[in-house]
Short mmCIF file of C-alpha atoms in Angstrom, two decimals:
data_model
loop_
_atom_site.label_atom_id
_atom_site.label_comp_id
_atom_site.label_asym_id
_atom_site.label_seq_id
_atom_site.Cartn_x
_atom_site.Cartn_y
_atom_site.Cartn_z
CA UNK Z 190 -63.27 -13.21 -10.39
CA UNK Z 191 -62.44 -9.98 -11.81
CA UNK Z 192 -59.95 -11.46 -14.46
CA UNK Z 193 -62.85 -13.31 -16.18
CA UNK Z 194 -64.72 -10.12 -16.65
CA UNK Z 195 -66.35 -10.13 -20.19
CA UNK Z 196 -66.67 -7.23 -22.73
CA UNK Z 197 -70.26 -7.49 -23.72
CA UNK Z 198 -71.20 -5.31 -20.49
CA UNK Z 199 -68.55 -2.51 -21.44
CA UNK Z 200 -70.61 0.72 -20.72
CA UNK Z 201 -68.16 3.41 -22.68
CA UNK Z 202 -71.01 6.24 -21.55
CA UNK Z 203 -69.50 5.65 -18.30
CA UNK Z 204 -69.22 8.85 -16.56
CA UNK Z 205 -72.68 10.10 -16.28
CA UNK Z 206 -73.75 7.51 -13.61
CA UNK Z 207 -70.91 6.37 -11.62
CA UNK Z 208 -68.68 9.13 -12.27
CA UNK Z 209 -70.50 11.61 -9.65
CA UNK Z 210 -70.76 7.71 -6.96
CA UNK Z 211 -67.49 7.82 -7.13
CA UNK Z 212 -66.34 11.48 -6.86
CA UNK Z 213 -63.37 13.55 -8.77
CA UNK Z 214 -60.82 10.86 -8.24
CA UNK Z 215 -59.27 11.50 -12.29
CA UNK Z 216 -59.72 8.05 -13.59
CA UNK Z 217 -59.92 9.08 -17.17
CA UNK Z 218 -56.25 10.46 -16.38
CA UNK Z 219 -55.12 6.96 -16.54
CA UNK Z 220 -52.62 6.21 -19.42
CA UNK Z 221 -52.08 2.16 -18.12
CA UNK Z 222 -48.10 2.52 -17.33
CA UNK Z 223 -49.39 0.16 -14.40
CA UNK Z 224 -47.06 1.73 -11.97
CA UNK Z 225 -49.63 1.61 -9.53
CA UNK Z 226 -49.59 -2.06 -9.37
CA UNK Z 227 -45.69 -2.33 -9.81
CA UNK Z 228 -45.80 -0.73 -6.00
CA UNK Z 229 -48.99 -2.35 -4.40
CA UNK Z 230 -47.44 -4.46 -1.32
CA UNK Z 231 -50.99 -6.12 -1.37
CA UNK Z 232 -50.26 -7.72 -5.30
CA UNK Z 233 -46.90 -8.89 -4.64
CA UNK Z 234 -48.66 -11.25 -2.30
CA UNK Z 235 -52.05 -12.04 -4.28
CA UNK Z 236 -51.81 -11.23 -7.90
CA UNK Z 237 -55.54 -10.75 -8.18
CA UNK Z 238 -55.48 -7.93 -5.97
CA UNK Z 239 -54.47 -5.42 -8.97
CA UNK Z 240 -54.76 -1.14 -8.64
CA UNK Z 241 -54.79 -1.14 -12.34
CA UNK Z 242 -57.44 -2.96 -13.14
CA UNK Z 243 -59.80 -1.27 -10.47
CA UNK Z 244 -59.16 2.04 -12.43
CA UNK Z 245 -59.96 0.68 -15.89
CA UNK Z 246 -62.68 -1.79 -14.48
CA UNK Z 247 -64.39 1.41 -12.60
CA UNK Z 248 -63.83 3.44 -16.27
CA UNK Z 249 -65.89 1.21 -18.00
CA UNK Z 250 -68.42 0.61 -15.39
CA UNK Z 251 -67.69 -2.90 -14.35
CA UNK Z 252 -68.88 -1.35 -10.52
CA UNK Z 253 -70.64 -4.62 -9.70
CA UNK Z 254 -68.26 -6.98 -11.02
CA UNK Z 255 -65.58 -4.78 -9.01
CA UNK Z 256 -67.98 -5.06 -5.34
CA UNK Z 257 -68.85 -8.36 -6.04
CA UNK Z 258 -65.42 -9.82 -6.07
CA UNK Z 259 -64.67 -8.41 -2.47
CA UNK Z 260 -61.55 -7.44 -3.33
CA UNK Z 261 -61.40 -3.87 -2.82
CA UNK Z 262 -61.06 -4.65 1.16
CA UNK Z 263 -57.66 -6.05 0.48
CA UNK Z 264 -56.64 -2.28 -0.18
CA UNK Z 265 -54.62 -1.04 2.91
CA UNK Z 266 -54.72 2.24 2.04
CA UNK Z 267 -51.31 2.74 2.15
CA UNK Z 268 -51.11 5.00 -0.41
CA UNK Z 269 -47.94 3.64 -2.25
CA UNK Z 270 -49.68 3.61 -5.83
CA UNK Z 271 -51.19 7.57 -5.54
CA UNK Z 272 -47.32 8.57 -4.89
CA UNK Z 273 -46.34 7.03 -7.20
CA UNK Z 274 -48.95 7.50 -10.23
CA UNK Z 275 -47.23 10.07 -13.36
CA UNK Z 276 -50.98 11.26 -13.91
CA UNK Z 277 -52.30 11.81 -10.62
CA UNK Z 278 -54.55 9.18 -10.39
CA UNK Z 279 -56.50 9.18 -7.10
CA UNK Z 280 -56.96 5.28 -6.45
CA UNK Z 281 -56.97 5.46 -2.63
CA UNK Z 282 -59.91 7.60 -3.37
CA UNK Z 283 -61.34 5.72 -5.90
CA UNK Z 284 -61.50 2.59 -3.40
CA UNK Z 285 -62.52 4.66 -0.40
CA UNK Z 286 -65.48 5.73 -3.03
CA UNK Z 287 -66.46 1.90 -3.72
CA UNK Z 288 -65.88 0.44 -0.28
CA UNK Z 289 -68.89 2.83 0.45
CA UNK Z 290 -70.91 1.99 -2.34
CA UNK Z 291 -70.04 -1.51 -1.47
CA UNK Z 292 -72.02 -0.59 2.30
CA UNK Z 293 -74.68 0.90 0.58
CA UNK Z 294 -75.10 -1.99 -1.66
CA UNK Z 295 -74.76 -4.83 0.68
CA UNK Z 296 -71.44 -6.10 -0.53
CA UNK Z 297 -69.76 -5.24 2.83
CA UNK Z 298 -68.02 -7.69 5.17
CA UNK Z 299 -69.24 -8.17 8.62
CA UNK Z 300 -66.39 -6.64 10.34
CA UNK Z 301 -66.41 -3.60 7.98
CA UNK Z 302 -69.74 -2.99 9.52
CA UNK Z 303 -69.47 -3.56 13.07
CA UNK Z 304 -66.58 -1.31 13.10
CA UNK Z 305 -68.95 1.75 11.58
CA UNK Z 306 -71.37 0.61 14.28
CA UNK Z 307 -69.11 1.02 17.06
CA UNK Z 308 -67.89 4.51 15.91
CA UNK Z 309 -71.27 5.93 15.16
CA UNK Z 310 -72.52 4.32 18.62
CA UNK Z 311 -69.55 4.71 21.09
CA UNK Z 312 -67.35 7.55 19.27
CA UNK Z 313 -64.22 5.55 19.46
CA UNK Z 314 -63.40 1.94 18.04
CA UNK Z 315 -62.10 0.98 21.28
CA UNK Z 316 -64.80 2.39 23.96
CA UNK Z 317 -63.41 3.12 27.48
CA UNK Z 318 -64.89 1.56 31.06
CA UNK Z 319 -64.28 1.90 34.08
CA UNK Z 320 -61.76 -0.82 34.15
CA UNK Z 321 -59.94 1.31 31.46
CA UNK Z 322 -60.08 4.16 33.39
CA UNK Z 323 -58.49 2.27 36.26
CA UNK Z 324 -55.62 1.01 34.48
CA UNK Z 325 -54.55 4.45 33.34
CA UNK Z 326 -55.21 5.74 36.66
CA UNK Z 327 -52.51 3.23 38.03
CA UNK Z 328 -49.97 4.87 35.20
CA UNK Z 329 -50.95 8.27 35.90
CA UNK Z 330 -52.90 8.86 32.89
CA UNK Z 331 -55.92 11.46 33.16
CA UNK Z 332 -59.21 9.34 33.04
CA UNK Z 333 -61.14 9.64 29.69
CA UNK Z 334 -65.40 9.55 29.14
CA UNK Z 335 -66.96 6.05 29.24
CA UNK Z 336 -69.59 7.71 27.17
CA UNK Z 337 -70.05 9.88 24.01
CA UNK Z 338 -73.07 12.07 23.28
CA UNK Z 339 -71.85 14.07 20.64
CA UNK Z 340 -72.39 10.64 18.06
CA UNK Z 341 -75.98 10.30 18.98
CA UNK Z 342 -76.35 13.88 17.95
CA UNK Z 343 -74.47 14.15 14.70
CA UNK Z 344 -75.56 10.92 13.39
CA UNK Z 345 -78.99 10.87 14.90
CA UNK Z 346 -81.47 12.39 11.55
CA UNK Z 347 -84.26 13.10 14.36
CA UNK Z 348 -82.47 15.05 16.94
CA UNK Z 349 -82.58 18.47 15.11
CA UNK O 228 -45.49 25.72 22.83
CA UNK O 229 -49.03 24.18 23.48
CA UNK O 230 -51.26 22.15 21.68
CA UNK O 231 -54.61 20.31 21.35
CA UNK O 232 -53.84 16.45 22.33
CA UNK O 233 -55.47 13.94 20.10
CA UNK O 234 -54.70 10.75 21.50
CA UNK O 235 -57.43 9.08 19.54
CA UNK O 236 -58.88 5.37 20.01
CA UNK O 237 -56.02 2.72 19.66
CA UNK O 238 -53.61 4.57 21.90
CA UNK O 239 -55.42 5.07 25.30
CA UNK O 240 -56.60 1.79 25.48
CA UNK O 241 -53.96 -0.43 23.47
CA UNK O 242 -50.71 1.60 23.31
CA UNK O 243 -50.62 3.17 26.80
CA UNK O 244 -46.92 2.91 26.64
CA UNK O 245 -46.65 5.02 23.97
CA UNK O 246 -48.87 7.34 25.48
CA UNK O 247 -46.71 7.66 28.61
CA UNK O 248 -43.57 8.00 26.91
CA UNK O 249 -44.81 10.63 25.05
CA UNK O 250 -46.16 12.32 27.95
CA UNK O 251 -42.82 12.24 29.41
CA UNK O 252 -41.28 13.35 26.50
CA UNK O 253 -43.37 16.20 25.95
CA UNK O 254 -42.65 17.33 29.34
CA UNK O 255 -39.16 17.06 29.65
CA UNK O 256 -39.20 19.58 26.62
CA UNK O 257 -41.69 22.10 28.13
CA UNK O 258 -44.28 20.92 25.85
CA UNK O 259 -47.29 21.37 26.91
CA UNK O 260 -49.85 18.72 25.19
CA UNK O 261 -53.14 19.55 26.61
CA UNK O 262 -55.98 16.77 27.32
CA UNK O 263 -59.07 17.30 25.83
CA UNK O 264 -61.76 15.29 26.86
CA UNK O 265 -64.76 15.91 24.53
CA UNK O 266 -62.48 14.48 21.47
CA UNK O 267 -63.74 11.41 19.78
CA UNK O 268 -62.54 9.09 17.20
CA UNK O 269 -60.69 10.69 14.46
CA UNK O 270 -63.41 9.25 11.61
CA UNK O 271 -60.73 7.15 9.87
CA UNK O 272 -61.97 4.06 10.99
CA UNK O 273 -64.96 4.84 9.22
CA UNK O 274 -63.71 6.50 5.96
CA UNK O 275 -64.13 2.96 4.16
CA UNK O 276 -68.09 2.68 5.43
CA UNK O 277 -69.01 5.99 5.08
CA UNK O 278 -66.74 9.03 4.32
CA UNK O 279 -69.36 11.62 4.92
CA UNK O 280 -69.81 11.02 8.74
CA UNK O 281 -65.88 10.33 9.32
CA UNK O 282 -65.51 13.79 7.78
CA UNK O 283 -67.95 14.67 10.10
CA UNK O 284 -66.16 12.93 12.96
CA UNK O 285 -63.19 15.01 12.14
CA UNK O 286 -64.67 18.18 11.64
CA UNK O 287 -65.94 17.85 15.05
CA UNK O 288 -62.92 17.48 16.99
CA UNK O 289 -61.17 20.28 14.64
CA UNK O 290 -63.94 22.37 15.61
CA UNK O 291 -63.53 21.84 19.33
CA UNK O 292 -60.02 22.74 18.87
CA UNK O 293 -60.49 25.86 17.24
CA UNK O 294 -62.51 26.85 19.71
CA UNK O 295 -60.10 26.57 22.30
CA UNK O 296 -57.76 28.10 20.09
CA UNK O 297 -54.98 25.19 19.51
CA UNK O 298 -53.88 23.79 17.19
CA UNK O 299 -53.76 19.85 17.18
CA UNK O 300 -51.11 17.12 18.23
CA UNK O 301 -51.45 13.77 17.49
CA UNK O 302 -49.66 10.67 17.96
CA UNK O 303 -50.96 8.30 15.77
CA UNK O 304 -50.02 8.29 12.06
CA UNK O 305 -53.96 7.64 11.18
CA UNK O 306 -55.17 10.09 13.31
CA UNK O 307 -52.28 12.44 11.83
CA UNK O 308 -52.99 12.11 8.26
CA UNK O 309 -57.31 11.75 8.29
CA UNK O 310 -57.17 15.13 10.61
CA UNK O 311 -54.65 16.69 8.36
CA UNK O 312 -56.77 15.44 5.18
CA UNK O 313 -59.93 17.03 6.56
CA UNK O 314 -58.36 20.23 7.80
CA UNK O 315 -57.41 20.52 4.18
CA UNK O 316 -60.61 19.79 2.34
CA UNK O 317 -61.94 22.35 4.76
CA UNK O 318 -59.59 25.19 4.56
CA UNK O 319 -61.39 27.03 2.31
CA UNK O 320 -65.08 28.45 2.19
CA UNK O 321 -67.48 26.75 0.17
CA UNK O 322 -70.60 24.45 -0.07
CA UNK O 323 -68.51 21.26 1.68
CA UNK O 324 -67.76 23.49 4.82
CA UNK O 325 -71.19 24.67 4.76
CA UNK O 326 -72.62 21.29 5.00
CA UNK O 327 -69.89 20.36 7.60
CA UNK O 328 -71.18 23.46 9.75
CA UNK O 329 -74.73 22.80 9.34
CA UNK O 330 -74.51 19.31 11.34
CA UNK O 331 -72.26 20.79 13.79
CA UNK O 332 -74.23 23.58 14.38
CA UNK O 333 -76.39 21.24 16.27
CA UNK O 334 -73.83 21.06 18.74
CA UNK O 335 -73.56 24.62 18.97
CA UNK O 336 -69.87 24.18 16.91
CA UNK O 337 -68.51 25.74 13.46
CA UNK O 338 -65.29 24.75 11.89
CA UNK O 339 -63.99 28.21 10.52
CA UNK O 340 -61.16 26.11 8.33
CA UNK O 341 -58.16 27.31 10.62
CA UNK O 342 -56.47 24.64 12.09
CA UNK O 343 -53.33 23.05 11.80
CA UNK O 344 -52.86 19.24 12.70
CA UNK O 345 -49.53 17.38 13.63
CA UNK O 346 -48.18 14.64 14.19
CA UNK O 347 -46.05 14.64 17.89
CA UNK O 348 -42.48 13.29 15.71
CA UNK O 349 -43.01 15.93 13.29
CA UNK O 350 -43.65 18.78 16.12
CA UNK O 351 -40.07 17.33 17.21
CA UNK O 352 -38.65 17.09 13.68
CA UNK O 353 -40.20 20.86 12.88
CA UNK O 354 -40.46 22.87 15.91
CA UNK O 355 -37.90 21.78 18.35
CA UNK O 356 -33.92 22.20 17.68
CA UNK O 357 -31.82 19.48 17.96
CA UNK O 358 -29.43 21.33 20.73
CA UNK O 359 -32.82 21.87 22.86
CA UNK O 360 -33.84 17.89 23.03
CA UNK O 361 -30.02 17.15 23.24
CA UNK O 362 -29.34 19.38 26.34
CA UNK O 363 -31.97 16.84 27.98
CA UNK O 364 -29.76 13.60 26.87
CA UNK O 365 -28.65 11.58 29.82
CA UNK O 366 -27.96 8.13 28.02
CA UNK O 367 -26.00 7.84 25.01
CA UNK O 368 -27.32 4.94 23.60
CA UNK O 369 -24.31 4.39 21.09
CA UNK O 370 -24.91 0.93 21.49
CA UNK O 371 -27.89 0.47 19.98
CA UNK O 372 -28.42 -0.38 15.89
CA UNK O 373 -32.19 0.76 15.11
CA UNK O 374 -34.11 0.31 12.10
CA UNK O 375 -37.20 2.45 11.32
CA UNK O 376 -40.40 1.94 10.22
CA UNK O 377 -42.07 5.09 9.05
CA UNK O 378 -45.01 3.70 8.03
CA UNK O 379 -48.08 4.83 5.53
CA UNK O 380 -49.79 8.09 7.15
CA UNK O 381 -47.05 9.75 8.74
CA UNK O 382 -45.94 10.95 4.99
CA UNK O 383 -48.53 9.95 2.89
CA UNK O 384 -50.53 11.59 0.94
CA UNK O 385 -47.72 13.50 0.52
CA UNK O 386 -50.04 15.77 -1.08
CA UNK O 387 -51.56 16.99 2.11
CA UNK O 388 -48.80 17.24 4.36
CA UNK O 389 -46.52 20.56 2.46
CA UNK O 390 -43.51 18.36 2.18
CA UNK O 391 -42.33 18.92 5.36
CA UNK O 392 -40.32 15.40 4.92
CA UNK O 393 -39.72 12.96 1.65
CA UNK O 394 -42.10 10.15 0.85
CA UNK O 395 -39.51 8.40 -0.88
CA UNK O 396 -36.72 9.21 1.03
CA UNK O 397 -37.67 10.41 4.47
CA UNK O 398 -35.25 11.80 7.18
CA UNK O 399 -37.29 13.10 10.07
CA UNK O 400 -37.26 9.98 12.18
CA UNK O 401 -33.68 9.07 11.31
CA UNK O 402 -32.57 12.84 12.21
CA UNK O 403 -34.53 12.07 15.90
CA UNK O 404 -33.22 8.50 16.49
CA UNK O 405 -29.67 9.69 15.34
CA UNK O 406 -29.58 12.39 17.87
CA UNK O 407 -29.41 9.41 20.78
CA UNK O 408 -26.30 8.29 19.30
CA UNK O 409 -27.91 5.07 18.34
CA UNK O 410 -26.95 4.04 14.80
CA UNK O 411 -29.82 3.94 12.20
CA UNK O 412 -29.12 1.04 9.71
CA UNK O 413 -31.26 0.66 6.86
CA UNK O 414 -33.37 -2.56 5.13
CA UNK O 415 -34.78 -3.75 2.00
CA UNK O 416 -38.36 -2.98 2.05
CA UNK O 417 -38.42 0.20 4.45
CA UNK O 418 -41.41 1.75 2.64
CA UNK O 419 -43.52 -1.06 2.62
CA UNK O 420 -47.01 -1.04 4.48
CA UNK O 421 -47.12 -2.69 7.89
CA UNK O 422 -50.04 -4.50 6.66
CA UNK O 423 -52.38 -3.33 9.43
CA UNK O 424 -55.55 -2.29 7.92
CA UNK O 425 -56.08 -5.95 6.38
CA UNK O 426 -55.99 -7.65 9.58
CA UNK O 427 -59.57 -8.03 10.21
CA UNK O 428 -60.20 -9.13 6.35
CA UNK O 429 -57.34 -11.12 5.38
CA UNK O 430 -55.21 -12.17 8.59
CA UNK O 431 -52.62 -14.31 7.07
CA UNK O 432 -52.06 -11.75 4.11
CA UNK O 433 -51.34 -9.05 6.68
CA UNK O 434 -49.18 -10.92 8.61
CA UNK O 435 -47.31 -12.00 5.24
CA UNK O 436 -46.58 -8.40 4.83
CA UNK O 437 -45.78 -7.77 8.16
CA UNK O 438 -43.31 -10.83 8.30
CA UNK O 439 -41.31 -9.85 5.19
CA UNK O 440 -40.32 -6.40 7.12
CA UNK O 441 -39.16 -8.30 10.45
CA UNK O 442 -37.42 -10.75 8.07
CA UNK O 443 -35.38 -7.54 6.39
CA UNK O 444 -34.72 -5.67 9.62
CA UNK O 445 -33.46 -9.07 11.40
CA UNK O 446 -31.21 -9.81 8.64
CA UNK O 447 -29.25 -6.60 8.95
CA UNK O 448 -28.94 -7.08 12.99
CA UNK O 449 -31.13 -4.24 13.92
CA UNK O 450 -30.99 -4.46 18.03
CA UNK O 451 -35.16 -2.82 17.52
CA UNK O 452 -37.39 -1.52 15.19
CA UNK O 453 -38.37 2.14 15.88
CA UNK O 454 -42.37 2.94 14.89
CA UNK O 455 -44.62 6.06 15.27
CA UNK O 456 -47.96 4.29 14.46
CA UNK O 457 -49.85 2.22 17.22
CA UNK O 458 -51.28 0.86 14.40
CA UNK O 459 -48.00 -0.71 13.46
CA UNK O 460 -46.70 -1.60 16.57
CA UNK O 461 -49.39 -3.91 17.05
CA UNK O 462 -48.76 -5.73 13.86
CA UNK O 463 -44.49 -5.99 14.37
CA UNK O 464 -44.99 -5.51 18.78
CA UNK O 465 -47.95 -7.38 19.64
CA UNK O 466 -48.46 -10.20 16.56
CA UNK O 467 -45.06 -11.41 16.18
CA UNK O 468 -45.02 -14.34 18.05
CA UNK O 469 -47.76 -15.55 15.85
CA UNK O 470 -46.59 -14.60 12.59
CA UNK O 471 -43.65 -16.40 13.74
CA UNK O 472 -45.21 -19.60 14.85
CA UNK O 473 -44.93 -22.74 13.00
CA UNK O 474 -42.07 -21.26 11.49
CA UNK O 475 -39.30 -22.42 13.78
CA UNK O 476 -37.83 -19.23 14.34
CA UNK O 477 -38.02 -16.63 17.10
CA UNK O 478 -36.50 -13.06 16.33
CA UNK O 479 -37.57 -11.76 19.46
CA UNK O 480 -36.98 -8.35 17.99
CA UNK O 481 -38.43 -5.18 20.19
CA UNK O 482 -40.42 -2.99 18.57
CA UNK O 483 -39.65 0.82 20.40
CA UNK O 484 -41.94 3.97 19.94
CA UNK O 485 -39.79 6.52 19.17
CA UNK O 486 -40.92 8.18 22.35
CA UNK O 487 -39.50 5.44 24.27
CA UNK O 488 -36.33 5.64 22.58
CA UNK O 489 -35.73 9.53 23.05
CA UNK O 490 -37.43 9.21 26.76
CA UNK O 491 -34.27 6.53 27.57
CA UNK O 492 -31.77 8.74 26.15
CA UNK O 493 -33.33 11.59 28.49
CA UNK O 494 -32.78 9.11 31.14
CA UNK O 495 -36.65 7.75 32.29
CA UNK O 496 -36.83 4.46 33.57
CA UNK O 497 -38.02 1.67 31.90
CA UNK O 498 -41.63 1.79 33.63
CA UNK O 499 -42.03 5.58 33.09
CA UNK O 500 -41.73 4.67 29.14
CA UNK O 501 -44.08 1.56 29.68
CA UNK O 502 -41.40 -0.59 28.53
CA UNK O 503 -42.43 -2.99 30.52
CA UNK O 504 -45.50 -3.42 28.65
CA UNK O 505 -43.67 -4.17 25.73
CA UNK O 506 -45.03 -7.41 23.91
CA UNK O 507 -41.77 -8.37 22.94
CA UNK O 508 -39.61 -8.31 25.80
CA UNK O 509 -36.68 -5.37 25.84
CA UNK O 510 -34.94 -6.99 29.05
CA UNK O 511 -31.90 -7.63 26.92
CA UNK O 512 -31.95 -4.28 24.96
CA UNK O 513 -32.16 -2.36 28.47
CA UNK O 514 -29.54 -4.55 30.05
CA UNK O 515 -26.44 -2.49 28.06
CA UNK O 516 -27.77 -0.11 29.84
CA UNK O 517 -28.06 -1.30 33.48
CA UNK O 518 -31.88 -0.54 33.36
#
C-alpha cells in the first residue's frame, strides 16, 4: 500500500522524466495545507484513498508505487479538491495523467479497458440497435445510427 | 434560439425520459434543439484511458457543429463539462489545434476554435427569462418540497465554465425549480459527488456515497430529489432499491429531471415526461396532482 512507501527510492530530480508523462498539472505548487483531502468524498469513506499524497507521491516520483496500488481509479473526478486547492493544484489532471500511464503500463482494470474499447469501436458507450431504435420510435424519438464510421477513421493509424 | 443537440450515450438509450421531457420542454419554449445524427460519444468516457483520442472525440463533434454553424446543447452534465473543457483548450491557435485538425482533416473536418457548449438548465438559467417559461405554467406545484442535486460537471471546473453560477453556492437550479412554486429545501451534504464514476470499480463505495445523500434529503422530508445528470439519476433513480437492501428501510424517494419537473408545471402528462419510466415510482407524487 501506498502508506508503506519507503524513502530510499525518493527521486528529488523528479521533473525531467515524469514531469512532461504527466503534463502542466502545477504539482510543485503544492504547499501540503491538505485541503484537497479535507474535501475528497472518496477519503471520508476509505482513508487510503488520499489527494494529498498522490501529489507529493507523483513529486517525488513514487509513479509505480502510485499505479501499482490501483488506487487512482477510486478518483471520481468530481473535482471537489481542484476548487478547492489555495495554489491551484490540478489533481483531477494529475490523475487523468496517471490513469493513462496506468493503460499504457498495464496497471489498468478490466472494465477501464473495455469501456475504451467500446468507444474507439462503436463511438458511444452504449451502442444503439435496432431494438433501440424501436423503443424510441414508440416515444416519438428520431431514430439514431446503429453504426459509427467516423471511429474507425480517427483511430484507425492505416486509413490515411 | 437554435442549437446543436448533443444528447450523447447514456441518455438515448438509458434516460429516454429525460430526453422526452426535455424535448417537450424545449418546445413549449420555442426552442429549437436540433438532432444531429453524425454526433458520437462526447470522449469523456475515455479521458481516464486515453485523453488524446477523447479530445479527439470531442473535437469531432465540435467540428461538425461549427460547420453547421450552432452552437451546442447538451443535457448531460459530462457531456456539458468534457465539451466545454475541449472547446476551451481549443479556443485559441496553436500546435494542440493543429494536431486536433490534422486527424480530422481525414474526415474532411477542421475545428476553427469557435464554439460555445451548454448545458440545456443553463440555456434556461442564462438565456430564457423567468416571465417567458412562467407564461407557459399550468400547474402550480406549491405542494411539492424538492431537494437538488447539482452534481460534479454541471459547475465544475469552475474554471472553464466563466462563472455563470457558484460552485460553492449555486442558484441556477434552485432559481428554475422555484419558479414552479415548489419549495426548494436544502440538506447536509448537497455538494457531494453522486458517486457515479466508481461504480464499475468499487460498487459498494459508490453506493456508500450515494446512500449518505438519500439519507440527508429523506431526513429533511424532501417529496423528490431534482437532478440534471443521467449519470446521477441512475445512481439515486435506478440503484436505490439496492443500496437500500438489507438495510430495512425503503425511502421510496423519486428522483425528477428537472425537465420533468418544469414539463408538469407546463402541464404535460405524466407519459409525455416519461414519468412512467421512473425507477422509483412517482404515483404518489403525481396523485396531489390528479395525474
Amino acid at each position: 500500500m501506498i502508506e508503506d512507501v519507503t524513502h530510499n527510492r525518493a527521486d528529488l530530480q523528479f521533473g525531467q522524466g515524469f514531469a512532461e508523462q504527466l503534463g502542466d498539472v502545477r504539482l510543485s505548487a503544492c504547499f501540503m495545507c491538505r485541503a484537497c483531502t479535507s474535501v475528497c468524498p472518496i477519503t471520508r469513506l476509505n482513508d487510503s484513498f488520499n489527494p494529498f499524497r498522490f501529489v507529493r507521491l507523483a513529486l517525488f516520483g513514487y509513479i509505480e508505487e502510485v499505479l501499482e496500488s490501483g488506487l487512482i481509479w477510486f478518483c471520481t473526478n468530481c473535482y471537489a479538491c481542484q476548487e478547492k486547492c489555495p495554489h491551484g493544484v490540478r489533481i483531477p489532471d494529475l490523475m487523468t495523467a496517471l490513469k493513462n500511464l496506468a493503460i499504457k503500463t498495464g496497471y489498468a482494470p478490466r472494465e477501464v479497458l473495455l469501456q475504451m474499447n467500446i468507444v474507439k469501436d462503436q463511438g458511444r458507450i452504449y451502442p444503439i440497435d435496432e431494438f433501440d431504435n424501436k423503443k424510441r420510435g414508440k416515444l416519438n424519438l428520431p431514430s439514431l445510427p446503429v453504426s459509427c464510421e467516423a471511429v474507425s477513421t480517427l483511430f484507425n493509424e492505416n486509413s490515411e | 434560439m437554435t442549437y446543436a443537440f448533443f444528447l450523447g450515450c447514456t441518455i438515448p438509450a438509458r434516460s429516454r425520459g429525460y430526453e422526452m421531457s426535455s424535448r417537450k420542454v424545449a418546445e413549449k419554449l420555442d426552442f429549437e434543439l436540433r438532432d444531429m445524427k453524425e454526433f458520437i460519444c462526447c470522449g469523456y468516457p475515455m479521458k481516464a484511458s486515453d485523453k488524446v483520442s477523447s479530445e479527439l472525440m470531442g473535437a469531432y463533434n465540435l467540428s461538425l457543429a461549427e460547420r453547421n454553424g450552432l452552437d451546442v446543447c447538451t443535457l448531460c452534465s459530462s457531456c456539458a463539462s468534457y465539451l466545454t473543457e475541449v472547446a476551451y483548450h481549443l479556443a485559441e491557435e496553436g500546435p494542440k489545434r493543429d494536431e486536433v485538425n490534422k486527424q480530422l482533416s481525414r474526415l474532411g473536418l477542421e475545428y476553427k476554435g469557435g464554439v460555445k457548449v451548454r448545458h440545456f438548465v443553463r440555456v434556461l438559467y442564462e438565456e430564457v427569462e423567468p416571465k417567458e417559461i412562467k407564461k407557459h405554467f399550468k400547474r402550480d406545484l406549491e405542494d411539492l418540497k424538492i431537494a437538488i442535486h447539482y452534481g460534479c460537471h454541471y459547475l465544475k471546473p469552475s474554471g472553464i465554465y466563466e462563472n455563470f453560477d457558484s460552485a460553492d453556492y449555486p442558484k441556477s437550479i434552485e432559481k428554475l425549480v422555484s419558479m414552479t412554486g415548489a419549495r426548494v429545501i436544502n440538506y447536509a451534504g448537497e455538494q457531494n459527488c453522486c458517486g457515479g464514476p466508481l461504480l464499475p470499480i468499487d460498487e459498494k463505495t459508490a453506493l456508500s456515497l450515494a446512500k449518505e445523500k438519500l439519507d440527508a434529503v429523506f431526513d429533511v422530508g424532501a417529496d423528490a430529489l431534482c437532478v440534471v445528470c443521467p449519470f446521477c439519476s441512475v445512481m439515486y433513480d435506478s440503484n436505490q432499491k439496492t443500496m437500500l437492501s438489507g438495510s430495512g428501510t425503503n425511502f421510496g424517494l423519486p428522483v425528477l429531471y428537472l425537465t420533468q419537473l418544469l414539463g408538469l408545471a407546463m402541464g404535460f402528462g405524466k407519459k409525455e415526461l416519461g414519468l412512467n419510466m421512473n425507477v422509483v415510482k412517482t404515483k404518489e407524487l403525481l396523485k396531489k396532482y390528479f395525474i
